[in-house]
PDB file of C-alpha atoms in Angstrom:
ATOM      1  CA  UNK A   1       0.000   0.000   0.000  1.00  0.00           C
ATOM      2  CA  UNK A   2       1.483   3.132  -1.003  1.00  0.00           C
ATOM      3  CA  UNK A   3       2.914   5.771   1.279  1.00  0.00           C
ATOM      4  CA  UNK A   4       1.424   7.886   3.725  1.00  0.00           C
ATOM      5  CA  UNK A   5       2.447  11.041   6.176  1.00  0.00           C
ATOM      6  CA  UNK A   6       1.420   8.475   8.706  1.00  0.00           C
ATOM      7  CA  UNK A   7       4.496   5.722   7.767  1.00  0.00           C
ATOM      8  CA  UNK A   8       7.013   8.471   6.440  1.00  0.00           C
ATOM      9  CA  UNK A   9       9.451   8.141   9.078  1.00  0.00           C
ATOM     10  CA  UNK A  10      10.632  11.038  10.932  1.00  0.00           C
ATOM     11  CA  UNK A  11       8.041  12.813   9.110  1.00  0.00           C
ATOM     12  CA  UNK A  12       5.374  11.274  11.067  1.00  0.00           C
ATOM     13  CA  UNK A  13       7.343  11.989  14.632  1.00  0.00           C
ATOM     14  CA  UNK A  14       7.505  15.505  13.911  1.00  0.00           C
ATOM     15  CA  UNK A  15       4.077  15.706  12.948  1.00  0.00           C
ATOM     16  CA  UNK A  16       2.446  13.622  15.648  1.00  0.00           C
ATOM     17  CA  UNK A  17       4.666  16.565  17.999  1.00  0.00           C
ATOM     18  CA  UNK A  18       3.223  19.315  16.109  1.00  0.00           C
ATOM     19  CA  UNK A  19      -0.607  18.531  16.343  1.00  0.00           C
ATOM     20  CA  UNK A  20      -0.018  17.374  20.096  1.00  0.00           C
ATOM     21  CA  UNK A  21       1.013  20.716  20.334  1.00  0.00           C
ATOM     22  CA  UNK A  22      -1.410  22.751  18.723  1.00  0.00           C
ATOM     23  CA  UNK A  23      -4.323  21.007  19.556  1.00  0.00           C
ATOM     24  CA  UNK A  24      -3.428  21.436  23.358  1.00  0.00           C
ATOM     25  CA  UNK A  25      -2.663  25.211  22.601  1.00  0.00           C
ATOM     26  CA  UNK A  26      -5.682  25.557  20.729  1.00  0.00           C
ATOM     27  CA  UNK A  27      -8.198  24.211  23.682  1.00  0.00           C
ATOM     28  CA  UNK A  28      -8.401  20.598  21.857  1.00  0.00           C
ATOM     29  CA  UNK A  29      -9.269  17.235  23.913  1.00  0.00           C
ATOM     30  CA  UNK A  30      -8.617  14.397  22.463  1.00  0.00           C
ATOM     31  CA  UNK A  31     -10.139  11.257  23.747  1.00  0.00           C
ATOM     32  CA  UNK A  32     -10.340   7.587  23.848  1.00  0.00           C
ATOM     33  CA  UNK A  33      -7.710   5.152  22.440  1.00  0.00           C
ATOM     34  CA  UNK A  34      -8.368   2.189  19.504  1.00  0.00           C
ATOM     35  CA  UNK A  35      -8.341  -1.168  21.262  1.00  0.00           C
ATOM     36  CA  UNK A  36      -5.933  -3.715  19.868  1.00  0.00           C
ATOM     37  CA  UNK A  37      -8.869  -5.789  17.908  1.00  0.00           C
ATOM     38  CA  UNK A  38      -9.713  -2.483  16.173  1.00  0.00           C
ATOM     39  CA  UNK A  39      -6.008  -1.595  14.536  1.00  0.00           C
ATOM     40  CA  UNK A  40      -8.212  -2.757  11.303  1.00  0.00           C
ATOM     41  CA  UNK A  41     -11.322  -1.203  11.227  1.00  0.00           C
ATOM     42  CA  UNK A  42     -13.738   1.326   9.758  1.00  0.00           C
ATOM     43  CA  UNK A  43     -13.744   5.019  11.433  1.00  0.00           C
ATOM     44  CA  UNK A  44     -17.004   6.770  10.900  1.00  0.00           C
ATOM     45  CA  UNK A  45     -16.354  10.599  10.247  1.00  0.00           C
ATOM     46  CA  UNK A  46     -19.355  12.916  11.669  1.00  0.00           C
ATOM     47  CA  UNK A  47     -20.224  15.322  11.629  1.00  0.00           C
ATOM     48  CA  UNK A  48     -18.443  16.505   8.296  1.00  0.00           C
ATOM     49  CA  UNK A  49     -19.761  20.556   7.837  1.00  0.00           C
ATOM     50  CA  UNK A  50     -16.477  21.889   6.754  1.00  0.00           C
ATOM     51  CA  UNK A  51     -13.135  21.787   4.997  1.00  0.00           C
ATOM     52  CA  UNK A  52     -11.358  21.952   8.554  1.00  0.00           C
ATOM     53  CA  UNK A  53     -12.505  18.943   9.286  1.00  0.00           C
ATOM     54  CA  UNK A  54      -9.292  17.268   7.393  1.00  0.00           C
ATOM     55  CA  UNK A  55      -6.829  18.762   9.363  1.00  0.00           C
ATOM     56  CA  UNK A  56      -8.101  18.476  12.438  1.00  0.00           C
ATOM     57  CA  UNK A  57      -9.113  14.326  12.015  1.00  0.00           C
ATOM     58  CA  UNK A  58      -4.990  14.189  10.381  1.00  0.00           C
ATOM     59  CA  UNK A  59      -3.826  15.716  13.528  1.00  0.00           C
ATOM     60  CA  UNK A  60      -6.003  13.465  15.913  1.00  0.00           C
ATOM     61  CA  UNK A  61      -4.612  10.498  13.819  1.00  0.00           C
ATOM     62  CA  UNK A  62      -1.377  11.392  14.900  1.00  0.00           C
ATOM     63  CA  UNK A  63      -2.135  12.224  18.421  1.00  0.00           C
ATOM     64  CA  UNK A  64      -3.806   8.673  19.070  1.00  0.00           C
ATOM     65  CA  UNK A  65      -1.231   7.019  16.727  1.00  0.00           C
ATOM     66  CA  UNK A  66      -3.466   5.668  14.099  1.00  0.00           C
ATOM     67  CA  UNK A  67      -2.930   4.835  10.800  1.00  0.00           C
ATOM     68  CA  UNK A  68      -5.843   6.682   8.594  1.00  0.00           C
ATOM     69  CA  UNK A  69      -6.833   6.206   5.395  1.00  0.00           C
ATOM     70  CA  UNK A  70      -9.593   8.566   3.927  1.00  0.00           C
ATOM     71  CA  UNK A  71     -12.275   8.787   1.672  1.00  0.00           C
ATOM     72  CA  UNK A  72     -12.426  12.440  -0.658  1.00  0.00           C
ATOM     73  CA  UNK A  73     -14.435  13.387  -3.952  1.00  0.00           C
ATOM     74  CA  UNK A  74     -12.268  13.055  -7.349  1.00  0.00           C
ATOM     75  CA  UNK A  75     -12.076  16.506  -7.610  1.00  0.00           C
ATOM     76  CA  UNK A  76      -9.659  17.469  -4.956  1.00  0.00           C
ATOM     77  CA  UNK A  77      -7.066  14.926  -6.178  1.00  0.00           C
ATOM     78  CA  UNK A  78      -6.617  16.845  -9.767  1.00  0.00           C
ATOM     79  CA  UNK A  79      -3.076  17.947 -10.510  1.00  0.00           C
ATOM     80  CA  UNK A  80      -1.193  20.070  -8.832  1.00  0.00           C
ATOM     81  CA  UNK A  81      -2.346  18.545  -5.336  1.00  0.00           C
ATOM     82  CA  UNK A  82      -3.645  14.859  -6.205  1.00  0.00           C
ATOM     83  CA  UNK A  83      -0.016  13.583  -5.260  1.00  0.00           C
ATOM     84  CA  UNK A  84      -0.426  15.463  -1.991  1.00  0.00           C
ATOM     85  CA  UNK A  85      -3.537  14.044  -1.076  1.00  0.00           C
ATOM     86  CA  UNK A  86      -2.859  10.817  -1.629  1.00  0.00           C
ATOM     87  CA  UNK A  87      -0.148  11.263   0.680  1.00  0.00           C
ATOM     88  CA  UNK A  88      -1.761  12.802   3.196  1.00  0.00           C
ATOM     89  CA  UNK A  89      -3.638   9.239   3.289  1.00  0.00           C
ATOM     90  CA  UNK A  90      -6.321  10.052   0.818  1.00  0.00           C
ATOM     91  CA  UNK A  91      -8.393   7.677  -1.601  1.00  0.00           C
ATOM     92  CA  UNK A  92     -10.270   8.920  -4.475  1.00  0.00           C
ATOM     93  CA  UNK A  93     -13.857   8.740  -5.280  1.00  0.00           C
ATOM     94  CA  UNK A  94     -15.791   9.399  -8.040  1.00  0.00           C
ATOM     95  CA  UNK A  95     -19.433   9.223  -7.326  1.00  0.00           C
ATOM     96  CA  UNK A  96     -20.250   9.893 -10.852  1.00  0.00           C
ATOM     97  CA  UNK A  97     -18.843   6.470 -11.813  1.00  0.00           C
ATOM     98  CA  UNK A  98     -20.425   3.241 -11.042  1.00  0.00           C
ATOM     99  CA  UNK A  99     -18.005   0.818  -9.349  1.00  0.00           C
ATOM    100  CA  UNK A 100     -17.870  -1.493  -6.781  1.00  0.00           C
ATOM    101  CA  UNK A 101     -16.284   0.939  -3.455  1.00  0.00           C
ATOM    102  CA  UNK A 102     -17.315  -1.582  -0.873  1.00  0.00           C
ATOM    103  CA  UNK A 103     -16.025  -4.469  -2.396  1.00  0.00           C
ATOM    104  CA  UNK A 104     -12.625  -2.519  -3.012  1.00  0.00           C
ATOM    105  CA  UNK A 105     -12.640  -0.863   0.394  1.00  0.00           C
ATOM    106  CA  UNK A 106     -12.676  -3.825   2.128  1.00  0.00           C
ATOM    107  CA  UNK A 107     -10.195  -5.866  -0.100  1.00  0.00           C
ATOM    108  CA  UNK A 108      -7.655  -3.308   0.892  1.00  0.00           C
ATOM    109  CA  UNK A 109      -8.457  -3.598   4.980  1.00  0.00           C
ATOM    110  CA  UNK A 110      -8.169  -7.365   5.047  1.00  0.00           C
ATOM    111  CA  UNK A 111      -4.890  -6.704   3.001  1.00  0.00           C
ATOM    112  CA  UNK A 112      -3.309  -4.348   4.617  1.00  0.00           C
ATOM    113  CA  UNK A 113       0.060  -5.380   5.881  1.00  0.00           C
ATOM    114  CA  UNK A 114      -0.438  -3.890   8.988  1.00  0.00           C
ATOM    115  CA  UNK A 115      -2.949  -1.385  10.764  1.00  0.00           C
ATOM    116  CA  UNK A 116      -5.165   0.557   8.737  1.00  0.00           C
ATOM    117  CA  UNK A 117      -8.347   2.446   9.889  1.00  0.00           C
ATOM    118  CA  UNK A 118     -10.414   3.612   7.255  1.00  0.00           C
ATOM    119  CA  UNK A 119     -12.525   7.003   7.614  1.00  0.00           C
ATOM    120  CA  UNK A 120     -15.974   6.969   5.934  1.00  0.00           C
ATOM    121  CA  UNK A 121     -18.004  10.206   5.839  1.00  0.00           C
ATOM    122  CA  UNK A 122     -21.848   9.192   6.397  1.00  0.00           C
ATOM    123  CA  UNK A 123     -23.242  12.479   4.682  1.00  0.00           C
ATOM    124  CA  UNK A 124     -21.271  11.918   1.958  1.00  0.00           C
ATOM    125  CA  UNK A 125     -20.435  15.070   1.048  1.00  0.00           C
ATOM    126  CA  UNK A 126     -20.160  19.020   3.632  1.00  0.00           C
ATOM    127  CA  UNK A 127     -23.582  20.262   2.723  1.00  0.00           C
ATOM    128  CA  UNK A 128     -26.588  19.648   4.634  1.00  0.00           C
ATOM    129  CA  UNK A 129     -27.498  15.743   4.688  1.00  0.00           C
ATOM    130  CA  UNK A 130     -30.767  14.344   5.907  1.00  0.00           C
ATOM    131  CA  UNK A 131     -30.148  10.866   4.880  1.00  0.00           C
ATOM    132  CA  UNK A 132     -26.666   9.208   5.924  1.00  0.00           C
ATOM    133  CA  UNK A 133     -25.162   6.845   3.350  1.00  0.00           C
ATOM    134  CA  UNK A 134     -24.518   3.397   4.801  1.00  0.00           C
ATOM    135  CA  UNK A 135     -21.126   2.743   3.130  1.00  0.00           C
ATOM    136  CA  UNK A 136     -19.237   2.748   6.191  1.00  0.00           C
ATOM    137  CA  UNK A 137     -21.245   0.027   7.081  1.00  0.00           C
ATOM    138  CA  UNK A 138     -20.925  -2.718   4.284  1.00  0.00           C
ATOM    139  CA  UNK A 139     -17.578  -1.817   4.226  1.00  0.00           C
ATOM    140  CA  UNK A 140     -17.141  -2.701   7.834  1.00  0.00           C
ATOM    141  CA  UNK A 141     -19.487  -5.813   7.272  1.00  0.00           C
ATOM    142  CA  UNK A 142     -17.401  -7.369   4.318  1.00  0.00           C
ATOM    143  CA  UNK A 143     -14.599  -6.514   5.906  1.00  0.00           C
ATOM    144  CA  UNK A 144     -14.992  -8.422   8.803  1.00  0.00           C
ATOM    145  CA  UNK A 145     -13.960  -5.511  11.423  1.00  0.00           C
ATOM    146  CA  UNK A 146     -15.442  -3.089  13.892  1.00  0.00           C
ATOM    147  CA  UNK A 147     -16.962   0.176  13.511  1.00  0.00           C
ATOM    148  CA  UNK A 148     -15.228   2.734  15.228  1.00  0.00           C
ATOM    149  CA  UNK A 149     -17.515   5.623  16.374  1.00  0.00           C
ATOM    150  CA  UNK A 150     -15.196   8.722  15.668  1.00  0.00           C
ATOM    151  CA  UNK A 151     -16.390  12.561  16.247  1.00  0.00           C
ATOM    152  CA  UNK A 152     -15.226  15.436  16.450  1.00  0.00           C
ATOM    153  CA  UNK A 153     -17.635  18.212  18.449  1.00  0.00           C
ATOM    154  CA  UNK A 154     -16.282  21.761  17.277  1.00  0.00           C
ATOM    155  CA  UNK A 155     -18.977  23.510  20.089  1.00  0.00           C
ATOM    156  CA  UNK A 156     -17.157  21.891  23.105  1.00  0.00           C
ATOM    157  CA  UNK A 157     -13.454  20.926  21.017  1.00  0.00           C
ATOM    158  CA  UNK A 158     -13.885  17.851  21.320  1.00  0.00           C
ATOM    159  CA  UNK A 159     -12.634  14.724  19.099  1.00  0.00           C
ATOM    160  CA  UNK A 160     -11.683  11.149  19.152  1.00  0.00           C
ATOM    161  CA  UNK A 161     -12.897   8.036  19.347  1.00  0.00           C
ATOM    162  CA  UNK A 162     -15.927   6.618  20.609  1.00  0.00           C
ATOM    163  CA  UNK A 163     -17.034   3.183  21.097  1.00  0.00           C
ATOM    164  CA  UNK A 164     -17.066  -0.153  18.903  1.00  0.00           C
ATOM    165  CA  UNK A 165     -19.691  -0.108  16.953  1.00  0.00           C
ATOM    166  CA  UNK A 166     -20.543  -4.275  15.997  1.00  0.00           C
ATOM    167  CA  UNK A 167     -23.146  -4.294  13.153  1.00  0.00           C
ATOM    168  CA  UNK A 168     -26.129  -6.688  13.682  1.00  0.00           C
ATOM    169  CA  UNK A 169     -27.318  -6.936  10.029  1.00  0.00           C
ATOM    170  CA  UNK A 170     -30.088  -4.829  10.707  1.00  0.00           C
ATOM    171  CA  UNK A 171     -29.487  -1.914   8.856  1.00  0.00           C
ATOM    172  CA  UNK A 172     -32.253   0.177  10.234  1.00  0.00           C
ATOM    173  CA  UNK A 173     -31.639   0.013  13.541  1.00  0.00           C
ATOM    174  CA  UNK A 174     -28.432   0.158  13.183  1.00  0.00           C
ATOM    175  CA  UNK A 175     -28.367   3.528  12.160  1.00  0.00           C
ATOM    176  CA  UNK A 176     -30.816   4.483  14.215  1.00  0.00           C
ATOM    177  CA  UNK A 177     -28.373   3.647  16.878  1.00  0.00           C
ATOM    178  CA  UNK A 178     -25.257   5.217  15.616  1.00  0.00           C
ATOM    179  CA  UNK A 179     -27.128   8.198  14.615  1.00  0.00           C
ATOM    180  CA  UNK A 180     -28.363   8.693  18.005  1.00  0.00           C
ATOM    181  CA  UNK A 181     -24.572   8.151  19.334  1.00  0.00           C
ATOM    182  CA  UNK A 182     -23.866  11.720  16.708  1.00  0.00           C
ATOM    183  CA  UNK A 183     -26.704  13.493  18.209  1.00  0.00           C
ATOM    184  CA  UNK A 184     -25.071  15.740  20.131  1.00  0.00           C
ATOM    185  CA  UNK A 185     -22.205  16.205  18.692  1.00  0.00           C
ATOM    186  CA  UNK A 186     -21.648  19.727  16.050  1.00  0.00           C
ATOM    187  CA  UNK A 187     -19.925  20.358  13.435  1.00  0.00           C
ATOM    188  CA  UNK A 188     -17.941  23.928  12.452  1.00  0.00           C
ATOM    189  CA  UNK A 189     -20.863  24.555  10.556  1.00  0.00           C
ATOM    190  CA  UNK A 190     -23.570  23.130  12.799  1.00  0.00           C
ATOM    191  CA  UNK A 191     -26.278  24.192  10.869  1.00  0.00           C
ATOM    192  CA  UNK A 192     -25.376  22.147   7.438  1.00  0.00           C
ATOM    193  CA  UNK A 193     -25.386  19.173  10.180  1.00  0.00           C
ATOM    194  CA  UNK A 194     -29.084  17.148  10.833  1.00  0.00           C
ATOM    195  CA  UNK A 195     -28.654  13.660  13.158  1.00  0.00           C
ATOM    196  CA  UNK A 196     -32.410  12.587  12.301  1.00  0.00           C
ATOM    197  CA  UNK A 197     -34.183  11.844   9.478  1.00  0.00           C
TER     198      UNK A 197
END
């Protein structure tokens, strides 16, 4: 799997000191800790209101030591900055095109030669979402791992990681339950962010 700011060494030192840093200086908690049977798993990403929301979650990956892999629209990986975001632990997707993203998503967890959390947005996209795609979930289903419960609460500055999330099959209440976990949690932009349907 290629290379990320997260397995650059010295790199990923410095950086892991940097966001310790500011996030501490900038009133930043970070909480919670992935359990050993999680270092593969899917990391659901909510609420996502704003572009600030990627360099916050890279700088509580390196605070809790995780190894993050991310989901972005095509567009942001055009030349100049495609090799950047790649980098920076990015994976492309076009929604335009039809292909199979769950089957390949998971393929690449099971894979992985070592840990690898993947973060799945539920809205889908920074604008205001009533319904929340259920990606994340197949993903984590085909995959064989846990859900990790991720969030990151701009009104209190809060972010990290929440429980295990084990899906039951049923889909519904499944997200009913998760959902209700995101409730109060808000985003920069709180107001592009609805929990309910």
């Amino acid at each position: 799997m290629q290379r990320t700011i997260f397995t650059t060494p010295v790199v990923n030192s410095v950086l892991r000191a940097f966001s310790i840093g500011f996030l501490r200086l900038t009133g930043w908690r970070v909480e919670g800790a992935l359990p050993a049977h999680a270092l593969r798993s899917v990391l659901i990403a909510a609420p996502h209101t704003s572009n600030w929301d990627l360099p916050y979650t890279l700088m509580v990956a390196f605070a809790l030591r995780l190894n993050i892999r991310w989901m972005g629209k095509h567009g942001i990986f055009r030349a100049p900055f495609g090799g950047v975001m790649r980098w920076l632990g990015g994976i492309e997707v076009n929604r335009e095109q039809s292909n199979n993203l769950v089957a390949a998503s998971a393929k690449a967890i099971r894979e992985s030669d070592g840990p690898l959390q993947l973060i799945v947005p539920p809205e889908g996209t920074r604008s205001k979402a009533r319904y929340w795609k259920t990606g994340f979930y197949y993903i984590a289903r085909e995959a064989q791992v846990p859900i990790v419960m991720a969030y990151m609460d701009y009104a209190r500055k809060r972010s990290g990681l929440g429980p295990l999330f084990e899906p039951t099959g049923n889909v519904d209440a499944d997200m009913a339950t998760i959902k209700a976990f995101y409730a109060p949690f808000k985003g920069k932009n709180a107001m592009q962010f609805e929990s309910t349907d």
